[in-house]
JSON list of C-alpha atoms in Angstrom, two decimals:
[
{"chain": "S", "resi": 145, "resn": "MET", "atom": "CA", "xyz": [37.31, -52.03, 29.35]},
{"chain": "S", "resi": 146, "resn": "GLU", "atom": "CA", "xyz": [38.89, -55.39, 29.97]},
{"chain": "S", "resi": 147, "resn": "ALA", "atom": "CA", "xyz": [39.22, -55.85, 26.12]},
{"chain": "S", "resi": 148, "resn": "ALA", "atom": "CA", "xyz": [40.90, -52.52, 25.91]},
{"chain": "S", "resi": 149, "resn": "ILE", "atom": "CA", "xyz": [43.37, -53.33, 28.50]},
{"chain": "S", "resi": 150, "resn": "SER", "atom": "CA", "xyz": [44.13, -56.74, 27.04]},
{"chain": "S", "resi": 151, "resn": "THR", "atom": "CA", "xyz": [44.73, -55.05, 23.63]},
{"chain": "S", "resi": 152, "resn": "LEU", "atom": "CA", "xyz": [47.15, -52.48, 25.14]},
{"chain": "S", "resi": 153, "resn": "VAL", "atom": "CA", "xyz": [49.14, -55.22, 26.96]},
{"chain": "S", "resi": 154, "resn": "THR", "atom": "CA", "xyz": [49.27, -57.39, 23.85]},
{"chain": "S", "resi": 155, "resn": "GLN", "atom": "CA", "xyz": [50.31, -54.57, 21.54]},
{"chain": "S", "resi": 156, "resn": "PHE", "atom": "CA", "xyz": [53.04, -53.43, 24.01]},
{"chain": "S", "resi": 157, "resn": "LYS", "atom": "CA", "xyz": [54.45, -57.02, 24.25]},
{"chain": "S", "resi": 158, "resn": "THR", "atom": "CA", "xyz": [54.28, -57.49, 20.39]},
{"chain": "S", "resi": 159, "resn": "TYR", "atom": "CA", "xyz": [56.26, -54.43, 19.74]},
{"chain": "S", "resi": 160, "resn": "ALA", "atom": "CA", "xyz": [58.58, -54.73, 22.77]},
{"chain": "S", "resi": 161, "resn": "GLY", "atom": "CA", "xyz": [59.66, -58.21, 21.69]},
{"chain": "S", "resi": 162, "resn": "LYS", "atom": "CA", "xyz": [60.92, -57.20, 18.32]},
{"chain": "S", "resi": 163, "resn": "ASP", "atom": "CA", "xyz": [64.51, -56.45, 19.10]},
{"chain": "S", "resi": 164, "resn": "GLY", "atom": "CA", "xyz": [65.43, -57.75, 22.56]},
{"chain": "S", "resi": 165, "resn": "SER", "atom": "CA", "xyz": [63.52, -57.64, 25.86]},
{"chain": "S", "resi": 166, "resn": "SER", "atom": "CA", "xyz": [59.82, -58.21, 25.66]},
{"chain": "S", "resi": 167, "resn": "SER", "atom": "CA", "xyz": [59.35, -56.07, 28.75]},
{"chain": "S", "resi": 168, "resn": "THR", "atom": "CA", "xyz": [60.69, -52.73, 27.36]},
{"chain": "S", "resi": 169, "resn": "LEU", "atom": "CA", "xyz": [60.33, -50.70, 24.22]},
{"chain": "S", "resi": 170, "resn": "SER", "atom": "CA", "xyz": [63.39, -49.48, 22.53]},
{"chain": "S", "resi": 171, "resn": "LYS", "atom": "CA", "xyz": [63.28, -46.25, 20.59]},
{"chain": "S", "resi": 172, "resn": "ASP", "atom": "CA", "xyz": [62.72, -48.05, 17.36]},
{"chain": "S", "resi": 173, "resn": "GLU", "atom": "CA", "xyz": [60.04, -50.27, 18.80]},
{"chain": "S", "resi": 174, "resn": "PHE", "atom": "CA", "xyz": [58.31, -47.30, 20.38]},
{"chain": "S", "resi": 175, "resn": "GLN", "atom": "CA", "xyz": [58.37, -45.37, 17.00]},
{"chain": "S", "resi": 176, "resn": "HIS", "atom": "CA", "xyz": [56.87, -48.34, 15.14]},
{"chain": "S", "resi": 177, "resn": "LEU", "atom": "CA", "xyz": [54.21, -48.78, 17.80]},
{"chain": "S", "resi": 178, "resn": "VAL", "atom": "CA", "xyz": [53.25, -45.12, 17.83]},
{"chain": "S", "resi": 179, "resn": "ALA", "atom": "CA", "xyz": [53.33, -44.80, 14.01]},
{"chain": "S", "resi": 180, "resn": "SER", "atom": "CA", "xyz": [51.19, -47.91, 13.37]},
{"chain": "S", "resi": 181, "resn": "GLN", "atom": "CA", "xyz": [48.89, -47.93, 16.42]},
{"chain": "S", "resi": 182, "resn": "LEU", "atom": "CA", "xyz": [48.41, -44.28, 17.25]},
{"chain": "S", "resi": 183, "resn": "PRO", "atom": "CA", "xyz": [48.71, -42.31, 13.94]},
{"chain": "S", "resi": 184, "resn": "ASN", "atom": "CA", "xyz": [45.83, -40.01, 14.66]},
{"chain": "S", "resi": 185, "resn": "TYR", "atom": "CA", "xyz": [47.02, -39.23, 18.25]},
{"chain": "S", "resi": 186, "resn": "VAL", "atom": "CA", "xyz": [50.78, -38.83, 17.69]},
{"chain": "S", "resi": 187, "resn": "LYS", "atom": "CA", "xyz": [51.47, -36.54, 14.63]},
{"chain": "S", "resi": 188, "resn": "ASN", "atom": "CA", "xyz": [54.76, -36.78, 12.82]},
{"chain": "S", "resi": 189, "resn": "ALA", "atom": "CA", "xyz": [55.59, -40.11, 14.45]},
{"chain": "S", "resi": 190, "resn": "SER", "atom": "CA", "xyz": [58.17, -40.82, 11.65]},
{"chain": "S", "resi": 191, "resn": "ASP", "atom": "CA", "xyz": [60.13, -37.74, 12.66]},
{"chain": "S", "resi": 192, "resn": "PRO", "atom": "CA", "xyz": [63.00, -38.85, 14.95]},
{"chain": "S", "resi": 193, "resn": "ALA", "atom": "CA", "xyz": [62.92, -35.54, 16.87]},
{"chain": "S", "resi": 194, "resn": "VAL", "atom": "CA", "xyz": [59.30, -36.02, 17.71]},
{"chain": "S", "resi": 195, "resn": "ILE", "atom": "CA", "xyz": [59.91, -39.51, 19.04]},
{"chain": "S", "resi": 196, "resn": "ASP", "atom": "CA", "xyz": [63.05, -38.37, 20.98]},
{"chain": "S", "resi": 197, "resn": "GLN", "atom": "CA", "xyz": [60.96, -35.67, 22.66]},
{"chain": "S", "resi": 198, "resn": "LEU", "atom": "CA", "xyz": [58.03, -37.92, 23.45]},
{"chain": "S", "resi": 199, "resn": "MET", "atom": "CA", "xyz": [60.20, -40.77, 24.65]},
{"chain": "S", "resi": 200, "resn": "GLY", "atom": "CA", "xyz": [62.26, -38.45, 26.78]},
{"chain": "S", "resi": 201, "resn": "SER", "atom": "CA", "xyz": [59.13, -37.16, 28.46]},
{"chain": "S", "resi": 202, "resn": "LEU", "atom": "CA", "xyz": [58.09, -40.72, 29.36]},
{"chain": "S", "resi": 203, "resn": "ASP", "atom": "CA", "xyz": [61.40, -42.37, 30.16]},
{"chain": "S", "resi": 204, "resn": "GLU", "atom": "CA", "xyz": [61.49, -41.71, 33.96]},
{"chain": "S", "resi": 205, "resn": "ASN", "atom": "CA", "xyz": [64.77, -43.55, 34.63]},
{"chain": "S", "resi": 206, "resn": "ASN", "atom": "CA", "xyz": [66.51, -42.28, 31.48]},
{"chain": "S", "resi": 207, "resn": "ASP", "atom": "CA", "xyz": [67.60, -45.64, 30.33]},
{"chain": "S", "resi": 208, "resn": "GLY", "atom": "CA", "xyz": [66.63, -45.20, 26.69]},
{"chain": "S", "resi": 209, "resn": "GLU", "atom": "CA", "xyz": [63.78, -47.79, 26.90]},
{"chain": "S", "resi": 210, "resn": "LEU", "atom": "CA", "xyz": [60.20, -47.59, 28.07]},
{"chain": "S", "resi": 211, "resn": "THR", "atom": "CA", "xyz": [58.71, -50.05, 30.60]},
{"chain": "S", "resi": 212, "resn": "PHE", "atom": "CA", "xyz": [54.98, -50.73, 30.37]},
{"chain": "S", "resi": 213, "resn": "SER", "atom": "CA", "xyz": [54.47, -48.44, 33.24]},
{"chain": "S", "resi": 214, "resn": "GLU", "atom": "CA", "xyz": [56.34, -45.54, 31.49]},
{"chain": "S", "resi": 215, "resn": "PHE", "atom": "CA", "xyz": [54.39, -46.32, 28.31]},
{"chain": "S", "resi": 216, "resn": "TRP", "atom": "CA", "xyz": [51.06, -46.24, 30.23]},
{"chain": "S", "resi": 217, "resn": "GLN", "atom": "CA", "xyz": [51.68, -42.59, 31.02]},
{"chain": "S", "resi": 218, "resn": "LEU", "atom": "CA", "xyz": [51.25, -41.88, 27.36]},
{"chain": "S", "resi": 219, "resn": "ILE", "atom": "CA", "xyz": [48.03, -43.85, 27.11]},
{"chain": "S", "resi": 220, "resn": "GLY", "atom": "CA", "xyz": [46.74, -41.94, 30.16]},
{"chain": "S", "resi": 221, "resn": "LYS", "atom": "CA", "xyz": [47.60, -38.59, 28.61]},
{"chain": "S", "resi": 222, "resn": "LEU", "atom": "CA", "xyz": [46.01, -39.49, 25.30]},
{"chain": "S", "resi": 223, "resn": "ALA", "atom": "CA", "xyz": [42.85, -40.82, 26.89]},
{"chain": "S", "resi": 224, "resn": "SER", "atom": "CA", "xyz": [42.59, -37.76, 29.16]},
{"chain": "S", "resi": 225, "resn": "LYS", "atom": "CA", "xyz": [43.02, -35.43, 26.13]},
{"chain": "S", "resi": 226, "resn": "GLN", "atom": "CA", "xyz": [40.52, -37.44, 24.06]},
{"chain": "S", "resi": 227, "resn": "GLY", "atom": "CA", "xyz": [38.00, -37.32, 26.97]},
{"chain": "S", "resi": 228, "resn": "GLY", "atom": "CA", "xyz": [38.36, -33.62, 27.50]},
{"chain": "S", "resi": 229, "resn": "PHE", "atom": "CA", "xyz": [39.76, -34.18, 30.94]},
{"chain": "S", "resi": 230, "resn": "SER", "atom": "CA", "xyz": [42.29, -31.73, 32.24]},
{"chain": "S", "resi": 231, "resn": "GLN", "atom": "CA", "xyz": [45.60, -32.87, 33.74]}
]
């Protein structure tokens, strides 16, 4: 599990650092991360409407960016779904 956590943190920081703050994901950064790292979990990641809806559901403070904590919600939901756990 430690390797999985390390990978998630590293990937978040890699994508977050592309256009500004390395502590948040912009919409573009989020779309690139989801499209390249979660293609089998997030369908139609190239569709801006899909990204808008997904990002809106995660962006708790409505600042247009995702913190790691906000991003982590997506990982939890995807892992729960994959594991067959109800939420």
